[in-house]
Coordinates of C-alpha atoms and ligand atoms in Angstrom, one line a residue:
X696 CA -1.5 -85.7 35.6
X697 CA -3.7 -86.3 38.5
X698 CA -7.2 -88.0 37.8
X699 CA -10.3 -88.6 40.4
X700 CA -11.3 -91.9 41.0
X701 CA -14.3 -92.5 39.0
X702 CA -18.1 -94.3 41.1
X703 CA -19.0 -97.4 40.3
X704 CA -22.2 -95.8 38.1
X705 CA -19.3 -93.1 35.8
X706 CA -19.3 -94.2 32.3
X707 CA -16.8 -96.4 30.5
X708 CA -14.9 -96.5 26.9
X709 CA -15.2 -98.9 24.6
X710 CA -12.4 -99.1 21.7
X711 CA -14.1 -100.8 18.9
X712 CA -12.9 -102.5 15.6
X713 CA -15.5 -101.7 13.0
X714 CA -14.0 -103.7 10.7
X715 CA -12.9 -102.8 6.9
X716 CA -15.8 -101.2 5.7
X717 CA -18.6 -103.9 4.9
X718 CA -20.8 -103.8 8.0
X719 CA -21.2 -107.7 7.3
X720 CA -18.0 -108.2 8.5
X721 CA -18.7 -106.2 12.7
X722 CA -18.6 -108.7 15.1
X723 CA -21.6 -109.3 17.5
X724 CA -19.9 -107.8 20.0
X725 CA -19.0 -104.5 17.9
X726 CA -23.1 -104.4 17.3
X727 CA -24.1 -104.6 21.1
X728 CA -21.4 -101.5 22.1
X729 CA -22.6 -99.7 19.2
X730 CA -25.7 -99.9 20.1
X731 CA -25.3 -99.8 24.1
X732 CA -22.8 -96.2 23.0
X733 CA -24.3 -92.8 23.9
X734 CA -21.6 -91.4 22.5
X735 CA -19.8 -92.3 19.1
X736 CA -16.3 -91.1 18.4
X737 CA -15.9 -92.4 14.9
X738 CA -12.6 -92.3 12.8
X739 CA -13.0 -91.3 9.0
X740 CA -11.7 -95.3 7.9
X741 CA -14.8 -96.6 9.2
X742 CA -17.4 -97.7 6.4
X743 CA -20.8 -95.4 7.0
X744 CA -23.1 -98.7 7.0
X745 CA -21.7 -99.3 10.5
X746 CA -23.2 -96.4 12.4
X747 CA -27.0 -98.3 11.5
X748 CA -26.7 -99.9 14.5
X749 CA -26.4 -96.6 16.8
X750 CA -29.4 -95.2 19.0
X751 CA -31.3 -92.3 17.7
X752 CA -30.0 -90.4 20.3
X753 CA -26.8 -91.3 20.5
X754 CA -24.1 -88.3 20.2
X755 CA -22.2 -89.2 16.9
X756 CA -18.6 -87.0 16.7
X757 CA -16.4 -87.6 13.2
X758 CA -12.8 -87.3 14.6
X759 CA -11.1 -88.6 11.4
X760 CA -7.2 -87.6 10.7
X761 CA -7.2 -88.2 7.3
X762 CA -3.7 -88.7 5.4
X763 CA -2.2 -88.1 8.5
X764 CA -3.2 -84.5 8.3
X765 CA -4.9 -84.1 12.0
X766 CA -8.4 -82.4 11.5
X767 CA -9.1 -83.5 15.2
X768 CA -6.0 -84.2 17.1
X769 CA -5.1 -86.9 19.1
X770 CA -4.5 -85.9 22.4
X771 CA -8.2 -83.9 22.0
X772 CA -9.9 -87.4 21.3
X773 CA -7.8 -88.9 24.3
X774 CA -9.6 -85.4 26.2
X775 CA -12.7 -86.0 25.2
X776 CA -13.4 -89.8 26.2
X777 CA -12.1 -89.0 29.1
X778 CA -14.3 -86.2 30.0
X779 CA -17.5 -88.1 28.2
X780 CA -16.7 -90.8 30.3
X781 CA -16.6 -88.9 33.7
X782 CA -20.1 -87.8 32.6
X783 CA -21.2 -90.9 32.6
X784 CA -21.8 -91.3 28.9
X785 CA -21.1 -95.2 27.6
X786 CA -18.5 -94.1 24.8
X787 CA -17.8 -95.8 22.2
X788 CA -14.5 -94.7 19.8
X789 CA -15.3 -96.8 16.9
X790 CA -11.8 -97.9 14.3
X791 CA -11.5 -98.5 11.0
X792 CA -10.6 -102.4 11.2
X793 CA -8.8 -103.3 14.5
X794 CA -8.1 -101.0 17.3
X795 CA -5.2 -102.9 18.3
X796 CA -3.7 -102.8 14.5
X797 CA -2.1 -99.2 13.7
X798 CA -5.4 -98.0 15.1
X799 CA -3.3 -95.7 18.0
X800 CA -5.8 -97.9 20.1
X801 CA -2.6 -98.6 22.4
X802 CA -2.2 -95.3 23.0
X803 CA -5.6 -94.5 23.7
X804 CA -5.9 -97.5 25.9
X805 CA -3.1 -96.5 28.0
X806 CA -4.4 -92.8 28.3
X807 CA -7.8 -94.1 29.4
X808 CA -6.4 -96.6 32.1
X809 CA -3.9 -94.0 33.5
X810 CA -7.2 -91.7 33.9
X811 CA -8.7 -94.5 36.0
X812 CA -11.6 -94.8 32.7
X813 CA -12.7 -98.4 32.6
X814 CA -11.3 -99.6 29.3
X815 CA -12.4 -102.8 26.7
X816 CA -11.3 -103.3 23.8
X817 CA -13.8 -105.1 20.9
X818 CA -11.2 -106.8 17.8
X819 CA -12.4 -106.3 14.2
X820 CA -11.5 -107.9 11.2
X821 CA -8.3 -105.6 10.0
X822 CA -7.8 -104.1 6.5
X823 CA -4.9 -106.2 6.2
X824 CA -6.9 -109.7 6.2
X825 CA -9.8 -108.1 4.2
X826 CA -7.4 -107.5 1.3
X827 CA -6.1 -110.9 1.4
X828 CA -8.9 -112.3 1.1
X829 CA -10.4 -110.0 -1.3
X830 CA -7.9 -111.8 -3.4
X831 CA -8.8 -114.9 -2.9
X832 CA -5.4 -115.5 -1.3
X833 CA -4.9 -116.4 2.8
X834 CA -1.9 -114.8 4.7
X835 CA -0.2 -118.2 5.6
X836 CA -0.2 -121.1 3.6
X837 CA 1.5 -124.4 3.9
X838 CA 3.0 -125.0 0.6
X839 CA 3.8 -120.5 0.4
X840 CA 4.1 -118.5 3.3
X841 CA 5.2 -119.6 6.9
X842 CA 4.0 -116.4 8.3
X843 CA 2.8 -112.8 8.4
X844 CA 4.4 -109.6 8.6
X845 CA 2.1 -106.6 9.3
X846 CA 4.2 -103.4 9.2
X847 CA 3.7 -99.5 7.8
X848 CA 4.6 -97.6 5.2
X849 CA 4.5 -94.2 7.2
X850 CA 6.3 -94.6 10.5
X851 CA 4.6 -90.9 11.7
X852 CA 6.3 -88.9 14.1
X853 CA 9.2 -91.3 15.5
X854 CA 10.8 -91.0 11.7
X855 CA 11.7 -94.6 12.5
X856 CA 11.0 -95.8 8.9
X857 CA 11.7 -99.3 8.5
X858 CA 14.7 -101.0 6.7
X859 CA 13.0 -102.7 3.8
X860 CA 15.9 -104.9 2.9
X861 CA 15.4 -106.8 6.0
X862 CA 11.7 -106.8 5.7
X863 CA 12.7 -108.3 2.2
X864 CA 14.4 -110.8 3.4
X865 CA 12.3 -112.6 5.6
X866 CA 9.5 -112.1 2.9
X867 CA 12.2 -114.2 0.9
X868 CA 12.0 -116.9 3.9
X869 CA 8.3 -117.2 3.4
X870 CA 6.6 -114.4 5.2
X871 CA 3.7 -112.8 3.7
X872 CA 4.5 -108.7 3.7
X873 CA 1.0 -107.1 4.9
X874 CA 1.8 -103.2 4.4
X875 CA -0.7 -100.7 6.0
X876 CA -0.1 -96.9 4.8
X877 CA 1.9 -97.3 2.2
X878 CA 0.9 -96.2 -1.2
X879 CA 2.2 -92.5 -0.6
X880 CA 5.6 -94.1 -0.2
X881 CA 5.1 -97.0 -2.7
X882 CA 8.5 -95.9 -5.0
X883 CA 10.8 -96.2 -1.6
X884 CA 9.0 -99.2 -0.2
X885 CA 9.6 -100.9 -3.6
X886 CA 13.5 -99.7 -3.9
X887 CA 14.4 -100.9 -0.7
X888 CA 12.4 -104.4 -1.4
X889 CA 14.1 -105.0 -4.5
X890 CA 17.4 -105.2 -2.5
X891 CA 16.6 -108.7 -1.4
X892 CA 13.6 -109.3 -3.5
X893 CA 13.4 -110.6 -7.2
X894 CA 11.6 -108.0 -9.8
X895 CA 9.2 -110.9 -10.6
X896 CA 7.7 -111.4 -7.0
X897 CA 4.0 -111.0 -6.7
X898 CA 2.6 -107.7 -5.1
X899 CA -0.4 -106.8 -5.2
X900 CA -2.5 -103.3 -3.9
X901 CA -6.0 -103.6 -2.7
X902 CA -8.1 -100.2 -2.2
X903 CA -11.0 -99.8 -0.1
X904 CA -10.9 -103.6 0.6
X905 CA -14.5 -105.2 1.6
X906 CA -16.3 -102.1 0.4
X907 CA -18.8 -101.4 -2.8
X908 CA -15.4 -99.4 -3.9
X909 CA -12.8 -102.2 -3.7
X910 CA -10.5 -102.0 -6.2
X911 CA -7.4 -104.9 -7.0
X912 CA -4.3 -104.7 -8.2
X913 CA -2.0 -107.5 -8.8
X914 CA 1.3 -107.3 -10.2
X915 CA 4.5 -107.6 -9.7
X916 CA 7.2 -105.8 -7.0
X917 CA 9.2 -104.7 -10.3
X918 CA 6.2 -103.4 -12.3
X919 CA 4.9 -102.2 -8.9
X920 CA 5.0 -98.6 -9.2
X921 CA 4.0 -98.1 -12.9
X922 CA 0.9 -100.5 -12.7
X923 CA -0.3 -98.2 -9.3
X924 CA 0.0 -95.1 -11.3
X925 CA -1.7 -96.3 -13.9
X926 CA -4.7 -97.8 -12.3
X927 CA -4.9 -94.7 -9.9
X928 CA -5.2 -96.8 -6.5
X929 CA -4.8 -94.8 -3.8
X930 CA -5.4 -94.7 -0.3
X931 CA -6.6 -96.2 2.1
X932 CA -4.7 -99.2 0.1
X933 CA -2.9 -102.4 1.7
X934 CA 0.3 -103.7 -0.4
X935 CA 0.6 -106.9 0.0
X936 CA 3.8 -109.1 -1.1
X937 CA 5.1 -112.6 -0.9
X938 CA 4.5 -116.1 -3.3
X939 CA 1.4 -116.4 -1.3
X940 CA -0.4 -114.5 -3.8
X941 CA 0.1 -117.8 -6.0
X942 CA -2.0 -119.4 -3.8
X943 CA -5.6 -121.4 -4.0
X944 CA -5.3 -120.8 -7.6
X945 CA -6.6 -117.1 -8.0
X946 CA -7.2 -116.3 -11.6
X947 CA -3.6 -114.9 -11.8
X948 CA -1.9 -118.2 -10.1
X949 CA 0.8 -119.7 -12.1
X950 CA 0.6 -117.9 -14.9
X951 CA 3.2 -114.6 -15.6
X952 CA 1.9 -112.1 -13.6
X953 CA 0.6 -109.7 -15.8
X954 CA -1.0 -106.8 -14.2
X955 CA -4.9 -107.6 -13.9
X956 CA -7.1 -104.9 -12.5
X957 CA -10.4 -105.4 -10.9
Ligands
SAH1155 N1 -6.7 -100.3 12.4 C1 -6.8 -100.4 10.9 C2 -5.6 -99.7 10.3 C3 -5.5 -98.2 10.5 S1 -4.1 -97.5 9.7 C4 -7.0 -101.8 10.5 O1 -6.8 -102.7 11.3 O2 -7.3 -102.1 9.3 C5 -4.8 -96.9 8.2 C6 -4.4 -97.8 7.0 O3 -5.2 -99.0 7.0 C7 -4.7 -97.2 5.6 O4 -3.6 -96.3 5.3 C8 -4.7 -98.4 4.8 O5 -3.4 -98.8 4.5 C9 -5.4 -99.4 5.7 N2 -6.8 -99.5 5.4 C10 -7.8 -99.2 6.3 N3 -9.0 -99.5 5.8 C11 -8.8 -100.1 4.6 C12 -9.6 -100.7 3.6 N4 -10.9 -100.8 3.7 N5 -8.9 -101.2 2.5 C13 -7.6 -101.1 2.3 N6 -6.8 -100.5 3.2 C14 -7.4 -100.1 4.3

């Protein structure tokens, strides 16, 4: 593809994390692009309290793909900033959480800079961290979890699903398991997990984390499945598993998990 140089006065694109839905949790920088944006591309994860801080007359365009069902399809939104930009119009593609984090924003970033579109990147809090600590419980912990593991539960296109066992396995070293996308494929993410894993580890689901409709799950990997069905979580949900859920003494620390809903 062959792109024209852009002036020094052609508009710019500005990926933006808008965090995990509470507009509490933007960062100042998030607030200034917003409002700086004349343009808004907005994805359907990102919590409506956000878009406060836009201009009255900035353009606001909902490209959502919800479910990975594309109502707007990517390489469209890659068209669009593009052409928005050459206008000269300060875009602004806001994501749910971080860009950087299953948020395609490496794509999009790449697409942008091969166009010759200036390109910055804003970091929000991602869904991942949100449900953690809509627990009460941190990723890492000295006396639980030695790391993090942030994968998905719907590898997309490539097919290249994961191989859970493994995954299991350095959860059993001590890594907290932080799934993104994965309560359509809860049943096989659970199967494969329980290769390594003991029925009784701690997994908990967390819908909607940071948001007036946050709901909690926490259970166990073996009970996983049932307890989901039963308390109805669905997406946008993060599964989160590892002995770091015992941590900081959360209500359901130390006891026997029993399944506690909130
Ligand atoms: N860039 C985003 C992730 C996009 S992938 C981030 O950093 O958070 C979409 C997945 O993110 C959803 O399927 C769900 O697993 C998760 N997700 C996004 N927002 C969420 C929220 N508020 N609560 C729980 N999970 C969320």
């Amino acid at each position: 593809m062959k792109h024209t140089p852009l002036s020094r006065d052609s508009g710019s694109v500005s990926l933006v994390g808008a965090g995990p839905g509470d507009p509490e949790l933007l960062t100042v920088k998030a607030i200034k692009a917003i409002r700086r944006a004349t343009v808004l591309l907005v994805d359907d994860l990102v919590g409506e309290g956000v878009l406060r801080y836009a201009r009255r007359s900035a353009r606001i365009v909902h490209v959502g793909k919800r479910g990975g069902c594309a109502s707007t399809p990517q390489a469209f939104i890659q068209k669009l900033m593009v052409a928005e930009a050459r206008r000269g119009e300060t875009v602004v593609r806001l994501k749910g959480g971080d860009p950087f984090v299953f948020g395609r924003g490496g794509e999009e970033a790449e697409y942008l800079r091969a166009a010759g579109i200036q390109v910055d990147i804003v970091n929000g809090i991602s869904s991942g961290l949100a449900a953690a600590t809509a627990l009460g419980v941190p990723w890492t912990h000295r006396e639980h979890a030695h790391g993090v593991m942030l994968v998905t539960g719907h590898a997309g296109e490539s097919n290249a699903d994961l191989h859970w066992p493994t995954l299991a396995a350095a959860a059993a070293q001590g890594l907290t398991l932080v799934v993104y996308m994965g309560v359509q494929r809860l049943a096989g993410i659970r199967a494969g997990l329980l290769a390594t894993l003991g029925a009784a580890t701690p997994a908990a689901l967390v819908q909607h984390a940071s948001s007036a409709q946050e709901r909690r799950l926490v259970t166990t990997l073996g009970r996983l499945v049932k307890d989901a069905t039963q308390a109805g979580i669905a997406s946008p949900a993060i599964l989160l598993v590892g002995n770091v859920l015992l941590a900081c003494q959360a209500d359901w620390a130390h006891a026997e998990l029993q399944a506690t809903v909130s």
